């Protein structure tokens, strides 16, 4: 057994005599001289007792924690930490420690009494909090209802309600004290800050609480909420949009929190409230009383809430209902030309938002009959306006077609092919009225999406576009004509051999786009169109090279990406994807290429400057120009303009560059399935290759867990599975809170599944992950439970040839047998070769395996005398004796000596005589 140094013994003497300061001094000196982890743990435990007597509870808790880090089974250290935590007011943590003490020593009355006291204290604290919260709520209500109160005081009271509503106790008190009626009156306030506070308070009341949300929807009425969202104030409109988003989530997903009390016992079906909300949103579309930002918010909500989240869900009834009740209302917004007096107010984002909504609705349809109905309704609407007399009606039809071409392009193409439509577009391009020209040119640009139609426009419309670009006095028309030429010039895509224009023409067009982009005197919409042009032209590698060399153009593009103009996001994302070659390219089979050449068929050619070395240089140029901050802002944007394709573009770019953790987090929840997977894999790579606590500071580290767990499916590749397991291993080793988050995301069964994977790297990675997860009591209980082979698997893996797998399995075994001694007695029953496996660990050339083996041996011997006898009767005695005699005082030799000391204590072997050769039974 370890003998404590004289300093420690002197400290004990002073402690027993009541001299706490003197004892503290000696324990501290002993710690400085101690080289033994076990001895240091005892000293930390003793010093913790001194700090408790001196009422320095922070230091007492810290020292007790250090003792537990060395020996988690030290019941005295755990009890002292519980005492310190209790005095510090951290009652929940103190309760957990006291509970563990009582589990370790069930007959100890001191531990039982402490548990009882902590339970009573916790209950009292909750009661005080509730009464305090009720008093604060009543105080805020009194101020808000007092007509003589100062406006500034009422504003502060409204803001305090927001804070209270974010706590469950506060939210419940506000709701039960008729707070909703008060909030309803605040929504009519002339003070914007008061209205914002009222909306944010409602967010707190509704978040994750279905029954409260249903009551609030019925009490306030959707008409009032939509009226607030449709108001002219942008901040108020966004806050109301956020509230409705929270309401939708609460109604569709139910309670995310634990059920509290009887309120949730009987919960009616929320479908009536959902339909009411959708009906009011659809009715907002054509209403002239609704502001542009309010209309965009309504569209945004429909985009998020109507289509199915997963195609596996067979119910698309909400989509069919919106198409039936509101498609023509949406098309009214799509066909509005802002420069004309007729039609609802729009923002620069409205048409793009409409395109996204129409595309989402169309993609959510399941059958040809449903899609044909959608096409028919759109064609009827366009034909109705196109066939009416008067130019304004025809412009509305062309504008609608333009929006459809950006959204569900199949529908847009059908409407464009209607008799006389294309001729009308071409003829209006020559109109002398600027707004007519603008609508027609935009339609022409969007119409050039198909190669066949691009060829037709090249033959019939290029001269017209060139003429508009050179001769128009209006910059808005010139830049649109320029983009039209850019789109036609890029019709060959990345195929180097397919050039629509003469050599050098695309470079000239790109140069002009960059010039317009850098011209800050132009309106943002014109500069956005310049980026659109670059998005098309950057299929050409020569254009990519020129763009990355133009630092001013890059920085101007990044500034626009960070601006409030969300319609620019897709163009910026596409340009970056093109510059970095982040798009997927299917390499043709060489034999097929030779056959195509022999048959004189066209074979696509890659541009020499699209080689890997050029791409890497372009990446570095983008980094130097500040692409990271732009991507972060783009990833955080909440807008229908940031389509799934756009998000996939950003995720693809970030996956290649692995630059910004903050930009990746939004992409793992709001992108296509491919985009989510790429973003999650990029997060895994970052978590593996860097310190996660630095890469994901603060609370962000907990947001990483869910995307990593999402990679543990059969749909993902083995590489993605492997990287996810490695990343989760790193996270599980950081803290108990992270382990709890991993457990909550149901990762443990998935990790166990991969422990049976045939691929040795994946199998080892899963076992390493489990090695860190077993630090949590919940995971330990899975191994304690009877009727499974979990323990057997670890024992068998400890005897495998794969060293990495052996280390992981033996490490898991060492921790489990230390934390759950009852498992030790089960090890001999796992396999008849258990003893050979443990002895092989002791004899391994790897110091890590040897250390794990000797710790398992020590745990077995400490658990039961019968196990110690079995081990000492085998070759383990001789091996341990050799390990204990090591001249270097290593953890292995110390643990081996502890094994022998335990055998001596049991009386299984005799203590060796001075100068003796070894231990004898």
Short mmCIF file of N, CA and C in Angstrom, two decimals, residues 676-779:
data_model
loop_
_atom_site.label_atom_id
_atom_site.label_comp_id
_atom_site.label_asym_id
_atom_site.label_seq_id
_atom_site.Cartn_x
_atom_site.Cartn_y
_atom_site.Cartn_z
N UNK A 676 -27.09 18.88 -46.96
CA UNK A 676 -27.00 18.60 -45.53
C UNK A 676 -25.88 17.62 -45.23
N UNK A 677 -25.78 16.57 -46.07
CA UNK A 677 -24.75 15.55 -45.86
C UNK A 677 -23.36 16.15 -46.04
N UNK A 678 -23.19 16.99 -47.09
CA UNK A 678 -21.88 17.60 -47.32
C UNK A 678 -21.50 18.53 -46.17
N UNK A 679 -22.47 19.31 -45.71
CA UNK A 679 -22.20 20.22 -44.59
C UNK A 679 -21.86 19.43 -43.33
N UNK A 680 -22.61 18.35 -43.06
CA UNK A 680 -22.35 17.53 -41.87
C UNK A 680 -20.97 16.88 -41.95
N UNK A 681 -20.60 16.43 -43.15
CA UNK A 681 -19.27 15.80 -43.31
C UNK A 681 -18.16 16.83 -43.09
N UNK A 682 -18.39 18.07 -43.57
CA UNK A 682 -17.40 19.12 -43.34
C UNK A 682 -17.25 19.41 -41.85
N UNK A 683 -18.38 19.41 -41.12
CA UNK A 683 -18.33 19.59 -39.66
C UNK A 683 -17.54 18.46 -39.00
N UNK A 684 -17.75 17.24 -39.50
CA UNK A 684 -17.01 16.09 -38.95
C UNK A 684 -15.51 16.26 -39.15
N UNK A 685 -15.12 16.68 -40.34
CA UNK A 685 -13.69 16.87 -40.63
C UNK A 685 -13.08 17.92 -39.71
N UNK A 686 -13.82 19.02 -39.49
CA UNK A 686 -13.31 20.08 -38.61
C UNK A 686 -13.19 19.56 -37.18
N UNK A 687 -14.18 18.81 -36.72
CA UNK A 687 -14.17 18.28 -35.35
C UNK A 687 -13.03 17.30 -35.13
N UNK A 688 -12.65 16.59 -36.21
CA UNK A 688 -11.56 15.62 -36.11
C UNK A 688 -10.20 16.31 -36.11
N UNK A 689 -10.05 17.32 -36.99
CA UNK A 689 -8.71 17.89 -37.24
C UNK A 689 -8.38 19.10 -36.38
N UNK A 690 -9.34 19.61 -35.61
CA UNK A 690 -9.05 20.77 -34.77
C UNK A 690 -9.71 20.59 -33.41
N UNK A 691 -9.36 21.47 -32.49
CA UNK A 691 -9.97 21.42 -31.16
C UNK A 691 -11.42 21.88 -31.27
N UNK A 692 -12.40 21.00 -31.02
CA UNK A 692 -13.81 21.38 -31.19
C UNK A 692 -14.22 22.57 -30.33
N UNK A 693 -13.62 22.70 -29.14
CA UNK A 693 -13.99 23.80 -28.24
C UNK A 693 -13.55 25.15 -28.78
N UNK A 694 -12.52 25.14 -29.63
CA UNK A 694 -12.06 26.38 -30.27
C UNK A 694 -12.83 26.60 -31.57
N UNK A 695 -13.03 25.52 -32.34
CA UNK A 695 -13.73 25.63 -33.63
C UNK A 695 -15.19 25.99 -33.44
N UNK A 696 -15.81 25.48 -32.36
CA UNK A 696 -17.23 25.75 -32.09
C UNK A 696 -17.37 26.31 -30.68
N UNK A 697 -17.07 27.59 -30.49
CA UNK A 697 -17.06 28.15 -29.14
C UNK A 697 -18.45 28.22 -28.51
N UNK A 698 -18.46 28.19 -27.18
CA UNK A 698 -19.72 28.36 -26.45
C UNK A 698 -20.72 27.27 -26.73
N UNK A 699 -21.97 27.69 -26.92
CA UNK A 699 -23.08 26.75 -27.11
C UNK A 699 -23.08 26.11 -28.50
N UNK A 700 -22.30 26.65 -29.43
CA UNK A 700 -22.31 26.12 -30.80
C UNK A 700 -21.86 24.67 -30.86
N UNK A 701 -21.00 24.28 -29.91
CA UNK A 701 -20.47 22.92 -29.94
C UNK A 701 -21.59 21.89 -29.79
N UNK A 702 -22.69 22.26 -29.09
CA UNK A 702 -23.79 21.33 -28.90
C UNK A 702 -24.64 21.21 -30.17
N UNK A 703 -24.59 22.24 -31.03
CA UNK A 703 -25.34 22.20 -32.29
C UNK A 703 -24.71 21.24 -33.29
N UNK A 704 -23.44 20.87 -33.06
CA UNK A 704 -22.71 20.02 -34.01
C UNK A 704 -23.15 18.55 -33.89
N UNK A 705 -23.66 18.17 -32.70
CA UNK A 705 -23.92 16.75 -32.43
C UNK A 705 -24.94 16.16 -33.40
N UNK A 706 -26.08 16.83 -33.57
CA UNK A 706 -27.16 16.26 -34.39
C UNK A 706 -26.72 15.99 -35.84
N UNK A 707 -26.06 16.97 -36.52
CA UNK A 707 -25.61 16.66 -37.90
C UNK A 707 -24.61 15.52 -37.96
N UNK A 708 -23.77 15.39 -36.93
CA UNK A 708 -22.80 14.28 -36.93
C UNK A 708 -23.53 12.94 -36.80
N UNK A 709 -24.54 12.89 -35.94
CA UNK A 709 -25.31 11.66 -35.76
C UNK A 709 -26.07 11.31 -37.04
N UNK A 710 -26.48 12.35 -37.80
CA UNK A 710 -27.22 12.11 -39.04
C UNK A 710 -26.39 11.35 -40.09
N UNK A 711 -25.06 11.35 -39.93
CA UNK A 711 -24.19 10.63 -40.86
C UNK A 711 -24.11 9.14 -40.54
N UNK A 712 -24.67 8.73 -39.41
CA UNK A 712 -24.62 7.31 -39.01
C UNK A 712 -25.83 6.56 -39.56
N UNK A 713 -25.94 6.55 -40.89
CA UNK A 713 -27.03 5.82 -41.54
C UNK A 713 -26.47 5.03 -42.71
N UNK A 714 -27.23 4.05 -43.16
CA UNK A 714 -26.80 3.23 -44.29
C UNK A 714 -26.78 4.02 -45.59
N UNK A 715 -27.52 5.16 -45.62
CA UNK A 715 -27.54 5.98 -46.82
C UNK A 715 -26.21 6.69 -47.05
N UNK A 716 -25.44 6.86 -45.98
CA UNK A 716 -24.14 7.53 -46.08
C UNK A 716 -23.04 6.51 -46.40
N UNK A 717 -21.93 7.01 -46.93
CA UNK A 717 -20.81 6.14 -47.27
C UNK A 717 -20.08 5.72 -46.00
N UNK A 718 -19.26 4.68 -46.10
CA UNK A 718 -18.48 4.22 -44.95
C UNK A 718 -17.50 5.31 -44.49
N UNK A 719 -16.99 6.11 -45.45
CA UNK A 719 -16.09 7.20 -45.08
C UNK A 719 -16.83 8.22 -44.21
N UNK A 720 -18.06 8.54 -44.60
CA UNK A 720 -18.85 9.48 -43.81
C UNK A 720 -19.18 8.89 -42.44
N UNK A 721 -19.50 7.58 -42.38
CA UNK A 721 -19.73 6.91 -41.09
C UNK A 721 -18.49 7.01 -40.20
N UNK A 722 -17.34 6.72 -40.81
CA UNK A 722 -16.08 6.71 -40.08
C UNK A 722 -15.76 8.10 -39.52
N UNK A 723 -15.90 9.14 -40.36
CA UNK A 723 -15.59 10.51 -39.93
C UNK A 723 -16.55 10.97 -38.83
N UNK A 724 -17.80 10.56 -38.95
CA UNK A 724 -18.78 10.91 -37.92
C UNK A 724 -18.41 10.28 -36.58
N UNK A 725 -18.04 9.00 -36.60
CA UNK A 725 -17.66 8.30 -35.36
C UNK A 725 -16.42 8.93 -34.72
N UNK A 726 -15.45 9.29 -35.56
CA UNK A 726 -14.24 9.93 -35.04
C UNK A 726 -14.58 11.27 -34.37
N UNK A 727 -15.45 12.04 -35.04
CA UNK A 727 -15.84 13.35 -34.51
C UNK A 727 -16.61 13.20 -33.19
N UNK A 728 -17.54 12.25 -33.15
CA UNK A 728 -18.31 12.02 -31.93
C UNK A 728 -17.42 11.54 -30.79
N UNK A 729 -16.38 10.78 -31.12
CA UNK A 729 -15.42 10.34 -30.10
C UNK A 729 -14.76 11.55 -29.45
N UNK A 730 -14.34 12.51 -30.29
CA UNK A 730 -13.70 13.72 -29.76
C UNK A 730 -14.66 14.50 -28.86
N UNK A 731 -15.90 14.63 -29.31
CA UNK A 731 -16.88 15.39 -28.52
C UNK A 731 -17.21 14.68 -27.21
N UNK A 732 -17.35 13.35 -27.27
CA UNK A 732 -17.72 12.59 -26.07
C UNK A 732 -16.63 12.65 -25.00
N UNK A 733 -15.40 12.96 -25.41
CA UNK A 733 -14.31 13.03 -24.45
C UNK A 733 -14.17 14.39 -23.78
N UNK A 734 -15.03 15.35 -24.17
CA UNK A 734 -14.88 16.71 -23.65
C UNK A 734 -15.61 16.92 -22.34
N UNK A 735 -16.89 16.57 -22.29
CA UNK A 735 -17.66 16.85 -21.06
C UNK A 735 -18.88 15.93 -20.97
N UNK A 736 -19.42 15.83 -19.76
CA UNK A 736 -20.61 15.02 -19.53
C UNK A 736 -21.82 15.62 -20.25
N UNK A 737 -21.87 16.95 -20.32
CA UNK A 737 -23.01 17.59 -21.00
C UNK A 737 -23.04 17.22 -22.48
N UNK A 738 -21.88 17.15 -23.09
CA UNK A 738 -21.82 16.74 -24.51
C UNK A 738 -22.20 15.28 -24.66
N UNK A 739 -21.76 14.46 -23.72
CA UNK A 739 -22.14 13.03 -23.78
C UNK A 739 -23.66 12.89 -23.67
N UNK A 740 -24.25 13.69 -22.79
CA UNK A 740 -25.71 13.64 -22.63
C UNK A 740 -26.42 14.07 -23.91
N UNK A 741 -25.85 15.07 -24.60
CA UNK A 741 -26.42 15.52 -25.86
C UNK A 741 -26.35 14.41 -26.91
N UNK A 742 -25.23 13.69 -26.96
CA UNK A 742 -25.07 12.58 -27.90
C UNK A 742 -26.07 11.47 -27.59
N UNK A 743 -26.25 11.18 -26.30
CA UNK A 743 -27.21 10.15 -25.88
C UNK A 743 -28.63 10.57 -26.26
N UNK A 744 -28.94 11.85 -26.03
CA UNK A 744 -30.28 12.37 -26.32
C UNK A 744 -30.60 12.26 -27.81
N UNK A 745 -29.60 12.39 -28.65
CA UNK A 745 -29.80 12.30 -30.11
C UNK A 745 -29.86 10.84 -30.58
N UNK A 746 -29.95 9.90 -29.62
CA UNK A 746 -30.10 8.46 -29.90
C UNK A 746 -28.94 7.91 -30.73
N UNK A 747 -27.73 8.37 -30.38
CA UNK A 747 -26.55 7.92 -31.12
C UNK A 747 -26.01 6.59 -30.61
N UNK A 748 -26.28 6.25 -29.33
CA UNK A 748 -25.66 5.05 -28.73
C UNK A 748 -26.01 3.77 -29.48
N UNK A 749 -27.30 3.51 -29.81
CA UNK A 749 -27.61 2.29 -30.57
C UNK A 749 -26.92 2.26 -31.95
N UNK A 750 -26.78 3.44 -32.55
CA UNK A 750 -26.12 3.49 -33.87
C UNK A 750 -24.63 3.17 -33.73
N UNK A 751 -24.01 3.73 -32.70
CA UNK A 751 -22.59 3.44 -32.46
C UNK A 751 -22.40 1.95 -32.21
N UNK A 752 -23.29 1.36 -31.40
CA UNK A 752 -23.21 -0.08 -31.13
C UNK A 752 -23.34 -0.89 -32.42
N UNK A 753 -24.19 -0.44 -33.32
CA UNK A 753 -24.36 -1.14 -34.60
C UNK A 753 -23.08 -1.15 -35.41
N UNK A 754 -22.38 -0.02 -35.40
CA UNK A 754 -21.13 0.06 -36.17
C UNK A 754 -19.98 -0.69 -35.50
N UNK A 755 -20.15 -1.10 -34.23
CA UNK A 755 -19.13 -1.92 -33.58
C UNK A 755 -19.09 -3.33 -34.20
N UNK A 756 -20.12 -3.67 -34.98
CA UNK A 756 -20.16 -4.97 -35.67
C UNK A 756 -19.80 -4.83 -37.16
N UNK A 757 -19.43 -3.63 -37.59
CA UNK A 757 -19.13 -3.39 -39.00
C UNK A 757 -17.91 -4.21 -39.45
N UNK A 758 -17.97 -4.73 -40.67
CA UNK A 758 -16.87 -5.56 -41.18
C UNK A 758 -15.61 -4.75 -41.41
N UNK A 759 -15.78 -3.49 -41.86
CA UNK A 759 -14.59 -2.68 -42.13
C UNK A 759 -13.88 -2.39 -40.81
N UNK A 760 -12.60 -2.74 -40.71
CA UNK A 760 -11.91 -2.69 -39.43
C UNK A 760 -11.76 -1.27 -38.88
N UNK A 761 -11.57 -0.26 -39.77
CA UNK A 761 -11.42 1.12 -39.30
C UNK A 761 -12.73 1.64 -38.70
N UNK A 762 -13.83 1.34 -39.35
CA UNK A 762 -15.14 1.78 -38.85
C UNK A 762 -15.45 1.09 -37.53
N UNK A 763 -15.16 -0.22 -37.47
CA UNK A 763 -15.41 -0.99 -36.24
C UNK A 763 -14.59 -0.42 -35.08
N UNK A 764 -13.32 -0.12 -35.33
CA UNK A 764 -12.45 0.43 -34.28
C UNK A 764 -12.91 1.83 -33.87
N UNK A 765 -13.32 2.65 -34.84
CA UNK A 765 -13.79 4.01 -34.54
C UNK A 765 -15.04 3.96 -33.67
N UNK A 766 -15.94 3.04 -33.95
CA UNK A 766 -17.16 2.91 -33.15
C UNK A 766 -16.82 2.49 -31.72
N UNK A 767 -15.87 1.58 -31.57
CA UNK A 767 -15.48 1.12 -30.23
C UNK A 767 -14.79 2.23 -29.46
N UNK A 768 -13.98 3.05 -30.16
CA UNK A 768 -13.35 4.21 -29.50
C UNK A 768 -14.40 5.19 -29.01
N UNK A 769 -15.43 5.39 -29.83
CA UNK A 769 -16.52 6.29 -29.45
C UNK A 769 -17.22 5.75 -28.19
N UNK A 770 -17.47 4.44 -28.17
CA UNK A 770 -18.12 3.83 -27.01
C UNK A 770 -17.23 3.96 -25.77
N UNK A 771 -15.93 3.91 -25.97
CA UNK A 771 -14.97 4.03 -24.86
C UNK A 771 -15.17 5.36 -24.13
N UNK A 772 -15.45 6.44 -24.88
CA UNK A 772 -15.70 7.73 -24.25
C UNK A 772 -17.13 7.85 -23.73
N UNK A 773 -18.07 7.22 -24.41
CA UNK A 773 -19.47 7.32 -24.00
C UNK A 773 -19.75 6.61 -22.68
N UNK A 774 -18.96 5.56 -22.37
CA UNK A 774 -19.22 4.81 -21.12
C UNK A 774 -18.86 5.60 -19.87
N UNK A 775 -18.33 6.80 -20.05
CA UNK A 775 -18.12 7.66 -18.89
C UNK A 775 -19.46 8.12 -18.32
N UNK A 776 -20.53 8.02 -19.11
CA UNK A 776 -21.87 8.39 -18.66
C UNK A 776 -22.57 7.20 -18.00
N UNK A 777 -23.25 7.47 -16.91
CA UNK A 777 -23.91 6.41 -16.15
C UNK A 777 -24.96 5.68 -16.99
N UNK A 778 -25.68 6.46 -17.85
CA UNK A 778 -26.74 5.84 -18.67
C UNK A 778 -26.18 4.74 -19.57
N UNK A 779 -25.00 4.98 -20.14
CA UNK A 779 -24.38 3.99 -21.03
C UNK A 779 -23.86 2.82 -20.21
#
